[in-house]
Structure formats: C-alpha cells, structure tokens
PDB file of C-alpha atoms in Angstrom:
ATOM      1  CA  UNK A   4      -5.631-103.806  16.437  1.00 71.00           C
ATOM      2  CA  UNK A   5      -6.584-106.192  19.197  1.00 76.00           C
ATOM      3  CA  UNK A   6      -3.895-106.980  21.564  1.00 85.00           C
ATOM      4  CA  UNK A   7      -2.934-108.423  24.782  1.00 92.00           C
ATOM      5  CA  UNK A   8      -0.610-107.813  27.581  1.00 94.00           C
ATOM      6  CA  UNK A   9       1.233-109.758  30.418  1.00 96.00           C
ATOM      7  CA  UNK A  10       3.781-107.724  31.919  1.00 96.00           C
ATOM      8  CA  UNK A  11       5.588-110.269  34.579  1.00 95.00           C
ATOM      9  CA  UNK A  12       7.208-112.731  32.847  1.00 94.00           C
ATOM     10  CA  UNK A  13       8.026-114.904  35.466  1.00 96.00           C
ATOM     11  CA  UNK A  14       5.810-114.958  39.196  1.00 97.00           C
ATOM     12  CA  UNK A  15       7.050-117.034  42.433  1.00 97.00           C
ATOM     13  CA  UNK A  16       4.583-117.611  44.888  1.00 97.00           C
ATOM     14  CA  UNK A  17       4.789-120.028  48.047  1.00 97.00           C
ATOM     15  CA  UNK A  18       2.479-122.528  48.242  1.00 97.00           C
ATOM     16  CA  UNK A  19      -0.636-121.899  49.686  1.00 97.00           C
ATOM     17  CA  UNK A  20       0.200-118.282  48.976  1.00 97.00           C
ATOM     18  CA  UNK A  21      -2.298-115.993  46.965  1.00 97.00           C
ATOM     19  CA  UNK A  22      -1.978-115.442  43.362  1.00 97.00           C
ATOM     20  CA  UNK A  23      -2.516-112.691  40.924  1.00 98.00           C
ATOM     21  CA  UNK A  24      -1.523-112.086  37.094  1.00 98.00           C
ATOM     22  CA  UNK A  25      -2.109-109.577  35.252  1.00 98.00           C
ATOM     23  CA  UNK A  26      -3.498-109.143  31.853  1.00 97.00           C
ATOM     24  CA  UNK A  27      -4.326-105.604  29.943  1.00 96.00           C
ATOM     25  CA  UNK A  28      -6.292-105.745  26.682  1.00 92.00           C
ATOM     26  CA  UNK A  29      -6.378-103.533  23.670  1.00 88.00           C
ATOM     27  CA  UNK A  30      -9.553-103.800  21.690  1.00 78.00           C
ATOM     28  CA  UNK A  31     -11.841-101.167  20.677  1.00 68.00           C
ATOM     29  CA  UNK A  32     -15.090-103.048  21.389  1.00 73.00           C
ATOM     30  CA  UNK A  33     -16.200-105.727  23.950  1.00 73.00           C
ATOM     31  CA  UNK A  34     -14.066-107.968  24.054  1.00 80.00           C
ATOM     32  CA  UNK A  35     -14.211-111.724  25.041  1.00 87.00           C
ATOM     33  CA  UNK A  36     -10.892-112.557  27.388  1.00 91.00           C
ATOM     34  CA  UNK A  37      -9.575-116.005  28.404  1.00 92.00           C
ATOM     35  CA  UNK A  38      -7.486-117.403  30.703  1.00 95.00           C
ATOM     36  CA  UNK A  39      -5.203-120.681  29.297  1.00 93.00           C
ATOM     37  CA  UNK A  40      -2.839-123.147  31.020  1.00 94.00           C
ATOM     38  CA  UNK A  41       0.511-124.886  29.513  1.00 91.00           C
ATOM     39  CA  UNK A  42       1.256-127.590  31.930  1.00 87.00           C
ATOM     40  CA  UNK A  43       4.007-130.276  30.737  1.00 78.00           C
ATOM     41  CA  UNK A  44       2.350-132.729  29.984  1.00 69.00           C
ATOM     42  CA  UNK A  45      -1.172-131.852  30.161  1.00 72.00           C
ATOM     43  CA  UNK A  46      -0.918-129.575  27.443  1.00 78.00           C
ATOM     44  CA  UNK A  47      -3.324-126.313  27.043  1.00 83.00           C
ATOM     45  CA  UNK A  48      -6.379-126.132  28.706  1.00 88.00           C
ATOM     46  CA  UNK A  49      -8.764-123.516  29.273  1.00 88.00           C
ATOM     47  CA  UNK A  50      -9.242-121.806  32.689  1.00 93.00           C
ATOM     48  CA  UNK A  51     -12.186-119.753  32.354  1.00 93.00           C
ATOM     49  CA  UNK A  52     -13.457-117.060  29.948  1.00 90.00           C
ATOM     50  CA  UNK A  53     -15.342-114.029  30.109  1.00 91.00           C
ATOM     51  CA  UNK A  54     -18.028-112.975  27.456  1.00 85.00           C
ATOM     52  CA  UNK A  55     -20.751-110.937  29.592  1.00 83.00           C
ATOM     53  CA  UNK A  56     -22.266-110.356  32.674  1.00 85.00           C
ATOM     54  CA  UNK A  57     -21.004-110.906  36.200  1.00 88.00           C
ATOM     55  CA  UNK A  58     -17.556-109.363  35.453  1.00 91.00           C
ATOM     56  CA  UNK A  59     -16.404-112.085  38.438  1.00 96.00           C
ATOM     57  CA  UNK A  60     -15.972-115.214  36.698  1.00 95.00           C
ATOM     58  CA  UNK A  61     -14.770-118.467  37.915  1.00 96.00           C
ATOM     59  CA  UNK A  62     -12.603-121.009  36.402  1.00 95.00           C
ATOM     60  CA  UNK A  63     -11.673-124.556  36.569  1.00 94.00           C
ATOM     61  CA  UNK A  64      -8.932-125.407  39.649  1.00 94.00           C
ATOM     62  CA  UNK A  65     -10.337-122.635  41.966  1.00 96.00           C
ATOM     63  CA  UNK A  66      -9.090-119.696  39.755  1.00 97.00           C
ATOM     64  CA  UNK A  67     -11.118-116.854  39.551  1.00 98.00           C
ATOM     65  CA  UNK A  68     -10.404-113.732  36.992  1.00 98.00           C
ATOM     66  CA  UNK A  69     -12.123-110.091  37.406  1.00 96.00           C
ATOM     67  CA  UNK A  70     -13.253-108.127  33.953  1.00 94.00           C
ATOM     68  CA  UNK A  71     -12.304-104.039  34.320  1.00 94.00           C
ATOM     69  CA  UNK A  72     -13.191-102.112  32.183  1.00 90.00           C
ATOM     70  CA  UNK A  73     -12.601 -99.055  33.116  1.00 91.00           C
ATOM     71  CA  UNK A  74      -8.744-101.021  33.640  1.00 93.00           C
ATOM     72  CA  UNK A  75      -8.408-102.566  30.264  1.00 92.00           C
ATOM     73  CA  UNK A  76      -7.462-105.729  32.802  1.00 95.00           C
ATOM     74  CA  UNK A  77      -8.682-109.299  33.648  1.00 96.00           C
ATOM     75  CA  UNK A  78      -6.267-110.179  36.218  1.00 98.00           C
ATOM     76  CA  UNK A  79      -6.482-113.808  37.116  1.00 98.00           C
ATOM     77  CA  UNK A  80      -6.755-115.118  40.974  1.00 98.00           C
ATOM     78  CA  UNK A  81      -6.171-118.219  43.495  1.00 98.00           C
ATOM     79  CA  UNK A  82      -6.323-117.701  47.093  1.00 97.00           C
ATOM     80  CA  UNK A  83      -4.300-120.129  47.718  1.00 97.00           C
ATOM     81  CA  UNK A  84      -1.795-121.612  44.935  1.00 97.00           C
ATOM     82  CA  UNK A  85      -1.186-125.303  44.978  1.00 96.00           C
ATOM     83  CA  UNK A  86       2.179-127.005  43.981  1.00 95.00           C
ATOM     84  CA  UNK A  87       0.114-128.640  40.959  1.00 93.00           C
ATOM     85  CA  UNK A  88      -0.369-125.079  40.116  1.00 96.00           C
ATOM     86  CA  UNK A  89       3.103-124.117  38.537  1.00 96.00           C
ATOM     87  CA  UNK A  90       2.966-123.694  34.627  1.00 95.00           C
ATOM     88  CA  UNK A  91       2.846-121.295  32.107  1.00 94.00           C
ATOM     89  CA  UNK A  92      -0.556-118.791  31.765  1.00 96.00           C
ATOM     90  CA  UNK A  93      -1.255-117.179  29.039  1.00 95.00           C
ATOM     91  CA  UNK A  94      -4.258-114.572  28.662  1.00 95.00           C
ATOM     92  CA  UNK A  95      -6.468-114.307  25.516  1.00 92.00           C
ATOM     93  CA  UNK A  96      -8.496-112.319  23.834  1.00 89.00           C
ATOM     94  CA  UNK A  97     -11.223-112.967  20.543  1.00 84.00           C
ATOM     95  CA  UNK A  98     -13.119-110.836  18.716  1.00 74.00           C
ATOM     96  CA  UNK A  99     -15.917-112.632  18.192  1.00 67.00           C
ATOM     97  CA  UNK A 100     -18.375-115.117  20.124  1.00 59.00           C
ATOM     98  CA  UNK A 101     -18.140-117.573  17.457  1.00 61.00           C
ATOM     99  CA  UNK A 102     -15.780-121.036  16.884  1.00 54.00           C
ATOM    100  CA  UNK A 103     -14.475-118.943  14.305  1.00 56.00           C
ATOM    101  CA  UNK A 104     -12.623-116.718  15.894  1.00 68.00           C
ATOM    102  CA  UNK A 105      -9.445-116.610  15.955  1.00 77.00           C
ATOM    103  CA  UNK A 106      -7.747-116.188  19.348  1.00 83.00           C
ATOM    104  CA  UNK A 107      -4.932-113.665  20.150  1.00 86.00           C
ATOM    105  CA  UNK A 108      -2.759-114.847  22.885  1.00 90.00           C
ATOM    106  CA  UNK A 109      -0.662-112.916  25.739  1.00 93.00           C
ATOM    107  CA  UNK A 110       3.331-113.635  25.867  1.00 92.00           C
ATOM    108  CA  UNK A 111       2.809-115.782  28.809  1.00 94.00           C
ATOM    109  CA  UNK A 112       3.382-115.638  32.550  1.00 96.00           C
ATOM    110  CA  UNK A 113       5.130-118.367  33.947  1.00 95.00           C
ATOM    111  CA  UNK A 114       4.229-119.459  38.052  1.00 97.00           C
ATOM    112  CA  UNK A 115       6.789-121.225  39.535  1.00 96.00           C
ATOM    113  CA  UNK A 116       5.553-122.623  43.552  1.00 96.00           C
ATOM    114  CA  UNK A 117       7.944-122.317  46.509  1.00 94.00           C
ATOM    115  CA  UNK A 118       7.461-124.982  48.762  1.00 89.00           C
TER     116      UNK A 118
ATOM    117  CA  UNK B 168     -15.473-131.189  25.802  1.00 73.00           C
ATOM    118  CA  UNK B 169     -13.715-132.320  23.075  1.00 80.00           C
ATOM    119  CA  UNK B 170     -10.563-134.672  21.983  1.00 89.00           C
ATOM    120  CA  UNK B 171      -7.729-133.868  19.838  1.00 93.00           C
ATOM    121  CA  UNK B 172      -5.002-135.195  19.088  1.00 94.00           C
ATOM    122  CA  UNK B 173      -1.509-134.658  16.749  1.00 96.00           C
ATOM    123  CA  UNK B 174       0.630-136.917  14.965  1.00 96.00           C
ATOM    124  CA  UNK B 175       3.694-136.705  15.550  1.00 96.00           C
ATOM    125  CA  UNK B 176       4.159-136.236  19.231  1.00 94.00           C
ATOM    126  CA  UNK B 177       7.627-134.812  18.059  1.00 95.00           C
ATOM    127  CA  UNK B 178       9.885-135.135  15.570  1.00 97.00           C
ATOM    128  CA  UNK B 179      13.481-134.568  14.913  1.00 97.00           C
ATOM    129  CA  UNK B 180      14.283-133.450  11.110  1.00 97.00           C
ATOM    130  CA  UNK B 181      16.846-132.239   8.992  1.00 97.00           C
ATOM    131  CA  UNK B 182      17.303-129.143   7.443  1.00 97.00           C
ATOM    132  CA  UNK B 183      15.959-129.108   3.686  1.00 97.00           C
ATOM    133  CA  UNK B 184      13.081-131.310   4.728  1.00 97.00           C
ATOM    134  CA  UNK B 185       9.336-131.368   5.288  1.00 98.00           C
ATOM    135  CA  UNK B 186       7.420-132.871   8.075  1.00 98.00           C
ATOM    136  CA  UNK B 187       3.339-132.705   7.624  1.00 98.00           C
ATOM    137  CA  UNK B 188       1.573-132.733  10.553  1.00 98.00           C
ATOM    138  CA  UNK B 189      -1.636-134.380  11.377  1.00 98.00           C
ATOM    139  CA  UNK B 190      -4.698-133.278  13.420  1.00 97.00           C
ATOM    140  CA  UNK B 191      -8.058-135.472  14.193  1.00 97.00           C
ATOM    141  CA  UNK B 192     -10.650-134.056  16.265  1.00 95.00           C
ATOM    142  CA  UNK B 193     -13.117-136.807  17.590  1.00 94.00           C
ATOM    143  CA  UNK B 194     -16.363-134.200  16.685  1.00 90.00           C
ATOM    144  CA  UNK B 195     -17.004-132.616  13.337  1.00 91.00           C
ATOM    145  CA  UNK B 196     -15.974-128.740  13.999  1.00 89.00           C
ATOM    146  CA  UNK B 197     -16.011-125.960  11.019  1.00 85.00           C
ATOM    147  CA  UNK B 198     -13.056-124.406  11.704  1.00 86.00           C
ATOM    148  CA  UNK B 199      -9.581-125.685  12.965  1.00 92.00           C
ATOM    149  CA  UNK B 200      -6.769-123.288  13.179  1.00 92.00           C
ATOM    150  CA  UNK B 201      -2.506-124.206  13.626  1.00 95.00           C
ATOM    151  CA  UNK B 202      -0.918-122.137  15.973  1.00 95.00           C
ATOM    152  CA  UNK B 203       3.005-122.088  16.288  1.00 96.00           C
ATOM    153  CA  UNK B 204       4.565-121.771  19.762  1.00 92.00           C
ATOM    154  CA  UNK B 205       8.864-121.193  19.436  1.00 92.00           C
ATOM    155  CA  UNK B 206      11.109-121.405  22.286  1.00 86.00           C
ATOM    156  CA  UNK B 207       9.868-119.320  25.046  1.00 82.00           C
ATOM    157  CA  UNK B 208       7.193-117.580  23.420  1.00 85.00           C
ATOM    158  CA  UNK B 209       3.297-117.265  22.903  1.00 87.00           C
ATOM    159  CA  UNK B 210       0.776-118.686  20.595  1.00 90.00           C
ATOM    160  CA  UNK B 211       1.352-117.527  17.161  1.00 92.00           C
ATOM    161  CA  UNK B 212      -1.927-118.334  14.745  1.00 92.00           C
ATOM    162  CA  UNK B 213      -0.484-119.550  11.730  1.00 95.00           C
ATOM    163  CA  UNK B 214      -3.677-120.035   9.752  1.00 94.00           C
ATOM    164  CA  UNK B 215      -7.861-120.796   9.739  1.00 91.00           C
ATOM    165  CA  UNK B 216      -8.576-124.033   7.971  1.00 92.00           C
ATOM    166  CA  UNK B 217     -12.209-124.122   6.759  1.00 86.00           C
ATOM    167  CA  UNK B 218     -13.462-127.324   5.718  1.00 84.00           C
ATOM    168  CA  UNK B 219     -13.302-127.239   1.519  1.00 81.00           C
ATOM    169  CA  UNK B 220     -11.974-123.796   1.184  1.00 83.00           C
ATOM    170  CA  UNK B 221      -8.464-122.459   1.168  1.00 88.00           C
ATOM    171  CA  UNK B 222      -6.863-122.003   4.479  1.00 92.00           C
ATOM    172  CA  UNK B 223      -6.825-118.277   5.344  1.00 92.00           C
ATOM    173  CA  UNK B 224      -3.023-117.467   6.572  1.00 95.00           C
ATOM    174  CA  UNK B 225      -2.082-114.370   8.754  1.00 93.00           C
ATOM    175  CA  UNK B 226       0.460-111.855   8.126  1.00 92.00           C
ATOM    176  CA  UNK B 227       3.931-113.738   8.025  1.00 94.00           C
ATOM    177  CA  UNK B 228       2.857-117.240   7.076  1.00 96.00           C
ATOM    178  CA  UNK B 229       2.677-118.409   3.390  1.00 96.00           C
ATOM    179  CA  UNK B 230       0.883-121.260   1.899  1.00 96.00           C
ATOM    180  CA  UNK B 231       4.286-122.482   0.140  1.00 97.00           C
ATOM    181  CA  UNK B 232       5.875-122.800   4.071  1.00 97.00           C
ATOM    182  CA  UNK B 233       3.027-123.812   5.891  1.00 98.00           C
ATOM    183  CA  UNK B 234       0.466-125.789   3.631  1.00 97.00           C
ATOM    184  CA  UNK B 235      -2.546-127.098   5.383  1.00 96.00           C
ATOM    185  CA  UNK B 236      -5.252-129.622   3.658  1.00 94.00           C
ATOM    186  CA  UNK B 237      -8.729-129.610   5.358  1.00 94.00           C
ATOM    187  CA  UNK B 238     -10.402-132.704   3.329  1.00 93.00           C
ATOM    188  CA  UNK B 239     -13.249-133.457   6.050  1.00 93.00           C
ATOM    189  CA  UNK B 240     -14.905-131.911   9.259  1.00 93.00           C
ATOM    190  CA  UNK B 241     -12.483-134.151  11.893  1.00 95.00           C
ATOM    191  CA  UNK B 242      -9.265-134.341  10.186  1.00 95.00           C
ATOM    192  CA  UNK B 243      -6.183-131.339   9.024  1.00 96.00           C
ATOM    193  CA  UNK B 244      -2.453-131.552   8.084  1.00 97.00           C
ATOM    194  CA  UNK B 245      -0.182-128.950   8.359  1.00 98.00           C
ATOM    195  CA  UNK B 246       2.939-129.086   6.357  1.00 98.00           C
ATOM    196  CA  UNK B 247       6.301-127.491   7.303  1.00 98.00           C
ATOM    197  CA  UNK B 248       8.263-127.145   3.903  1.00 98.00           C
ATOM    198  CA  UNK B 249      12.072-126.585   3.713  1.00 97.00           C
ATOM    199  CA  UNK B 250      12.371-126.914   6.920  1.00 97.00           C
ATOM    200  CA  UNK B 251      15.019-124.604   9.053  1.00 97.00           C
ATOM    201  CA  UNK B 252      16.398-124.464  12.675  1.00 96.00           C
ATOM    202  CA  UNK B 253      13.945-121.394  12.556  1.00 95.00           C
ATOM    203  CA  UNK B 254      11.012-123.905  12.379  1.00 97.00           C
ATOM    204  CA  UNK B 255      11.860-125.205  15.588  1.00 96.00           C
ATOM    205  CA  UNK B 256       8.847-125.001  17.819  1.00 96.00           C
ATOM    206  CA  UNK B 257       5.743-126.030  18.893  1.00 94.00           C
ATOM    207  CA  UNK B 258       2.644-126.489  16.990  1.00 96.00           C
ATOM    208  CA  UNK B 259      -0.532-126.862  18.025  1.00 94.00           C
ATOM    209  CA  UNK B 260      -4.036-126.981  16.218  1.00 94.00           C
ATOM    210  CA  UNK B 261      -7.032-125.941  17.812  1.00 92.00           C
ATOM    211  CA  UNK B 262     -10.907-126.536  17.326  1.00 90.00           C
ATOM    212  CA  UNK B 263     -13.915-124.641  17.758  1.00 79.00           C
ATOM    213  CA  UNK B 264     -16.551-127.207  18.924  1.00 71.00           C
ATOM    214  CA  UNK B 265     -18.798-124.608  20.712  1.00 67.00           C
ATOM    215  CA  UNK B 266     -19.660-120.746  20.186  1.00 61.00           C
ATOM    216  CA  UNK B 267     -17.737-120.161  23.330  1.00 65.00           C
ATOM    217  CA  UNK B 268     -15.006-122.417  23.506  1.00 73.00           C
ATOM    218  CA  UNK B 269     -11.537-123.781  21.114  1.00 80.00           C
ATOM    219  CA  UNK B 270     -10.170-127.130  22.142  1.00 86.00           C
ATOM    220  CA  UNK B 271      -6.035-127.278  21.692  1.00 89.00           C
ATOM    221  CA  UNK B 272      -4.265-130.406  20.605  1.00 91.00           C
ATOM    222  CA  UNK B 273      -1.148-131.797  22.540  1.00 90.00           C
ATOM    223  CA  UNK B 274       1.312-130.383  20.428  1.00 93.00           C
ATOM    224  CA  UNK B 275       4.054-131.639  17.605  1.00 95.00           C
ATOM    225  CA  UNK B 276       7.228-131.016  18.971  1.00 94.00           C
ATOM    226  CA  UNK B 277       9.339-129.923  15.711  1.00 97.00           C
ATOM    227  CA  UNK B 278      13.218-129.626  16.222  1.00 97.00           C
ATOM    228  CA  UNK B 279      15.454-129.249  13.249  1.00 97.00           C
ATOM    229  CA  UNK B 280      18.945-129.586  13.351  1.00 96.00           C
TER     230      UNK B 280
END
C-alpha cells in the first residue's frame, strides 16, 4: 500500500535561514509526489509536483523539491525561508496521472520562522 | 487554476445533528473528492464523488455518516449525520480540473459540542 512519510513534526528555522523537509514514500511503482501548503487563511495550495523527468523540480514561492529514488525521498527546499513562509506542509503522493486520483497525504510538518 | 469554494465557512452544531456541506467549483470537473482534516492531523480522503454515480467511500467512512450527492459537474454536498464531538474537524473537497493537478476548497470548519 502506498504511503507517505514526514518524520519532523515541527521545524524552526530563522528567517532567511535554509530550509529542508523531508518526505519518504512507499509505493511499489513510479510514483507522482507533491508538495502542499496550509496557511491560515489562504487555505491549501499546491507547491510543486513531480511526475517525470528532471528529478529537480521547482515550485511556486522559490521552493524547490529533489525526487530520489534510490532514497524513497522528495525532500522539499528554500534557500532562504521568508517570515510569510511559516505554515503547515504536507507531502503527497498519487497513483495515477489522472484527476482521478485520489491523493494520499503525509502527517504534516509544521515551519514555524524565527525572526 | 481553478475556484472553489464551501458553504459553510464553519459551523457550530449540536450533538445528534446533521450539517450538509456544500461545494461549487467554477469549471465542470469529473471527479470531486471530501477530505476530512481533525485537530492536528493530515488529510483523510473520505470519499470520490463521480458525477451520476454513487460516491466511492474508503475504508472507515460509510454512506449513512458521510452522504455526498453529486447532481451536476460544478456542484457536491457532503452530509455529516448524527453528528459527534468526534466529527469535529476540517473538511475540505477537492477537484481535479487537470491530469496533473486537484484544486482544494477553503474548508468547513465543523465543531460540535
């Protein structure tokens, strides 16, 4: 069964600081891996995703995530974390390249910003 | 990109009760799934909502809970029956408007006391 791991629960980071999470996947085939915010009051929005190719992708607010597969991982990435940037992340993972799919979601890591 | 958006923003309800849940999406999309977020924790997908089928529920949810109505392309309810402090969370619903990407909703905020 597909799953999806985020092993810090909670990251501080000073601003301007650089950022990583971590994410390890459990699927038995390619898999295609997101990266979601959960800002109050923005809601959930999508950072970037990964479905093939460059295993470097880049995302929306400067984030970056790299695919390993060799790792099982697709740690996400700022160089330099922004105030704006504290909320919860939660990694994802779908079986399918398709609207259909249904999405399996990480527990969550949330970023607080030390000014 | 897409918009969606949930009636109510949040709600406050009694035990016993039932609060339905409404979802419009501003593009015609084939499938729209409810997600439940409690306290502190992840994304849980409740169910798939397919536009004149049944909704397809995963392990742990049960139509008599959690009914959801799919009458058109833009529009689902989801229905929290007999409700309990349990049901406290967030749900969300979701769209996929593109092979590649799912849109999320703002939320319902469900507390019941």
């Amino acid at each position: 069964a597909q799953s999806v791991t985020q092993p810090d629960i909670h990251i501080t980071v000073s601003e301007g600081a650089s950022l990583e999470l971590r994410c390890n996947y459990s699927y038995g085939a390619t898999p295609y891996l997101f990266w979601y915010v959960q800002s109050p009051g923005q809601g959930f929005q999508l950072l970037l995703k990964y479905f093939s190719g460059d295993t470097l992708v880049q995302g929306i607010k400067g984030f970056e995530a790299e695919f390993k597969r060799s790792q099982s991982s697709f740690n996400l990435r700022k160089p330099s974390v922004h105030w704006s940037d504290a909320a919860e992340y939660f990694c994802a993972v779908a079986p399918g390249y398709s609207s259909a799919s249904k999405i399996i979601f990480g527990s969550g890591t949330r970023l607080s910003i030390r000014p | 990109s897409a918009v969606i958006s949930q009636k109510p923003s949040r709600d406050i309800c009694q035990r016993g009760t039932s609060l339905t849940i409404q979802c419009q999406v501003d593009s015609q999309v084939t499938m729209m799934f409810w997600y439940r977020q409690q306290p502190g924790q992840s994304l849980t997908l409740i169910a798939t909502a397919n536009q004149g089928s049944e909704a397809t529920y995963e392990s742990g949810f049960v139509i008599d809970k959690f009914p959801i109505s799919r009458p058109n392309l833009t529009f689902s309810t989801l229905t929290v029956s007999n409700m309990s402090p349990e049901d406290s969370s967030i749900y969300l619903c979701s769209a996929g408007l593109a092979p590649d990407e799912q849109y999320f909703g703002p939320g319902t905020r469900l507390t019941v006391t």
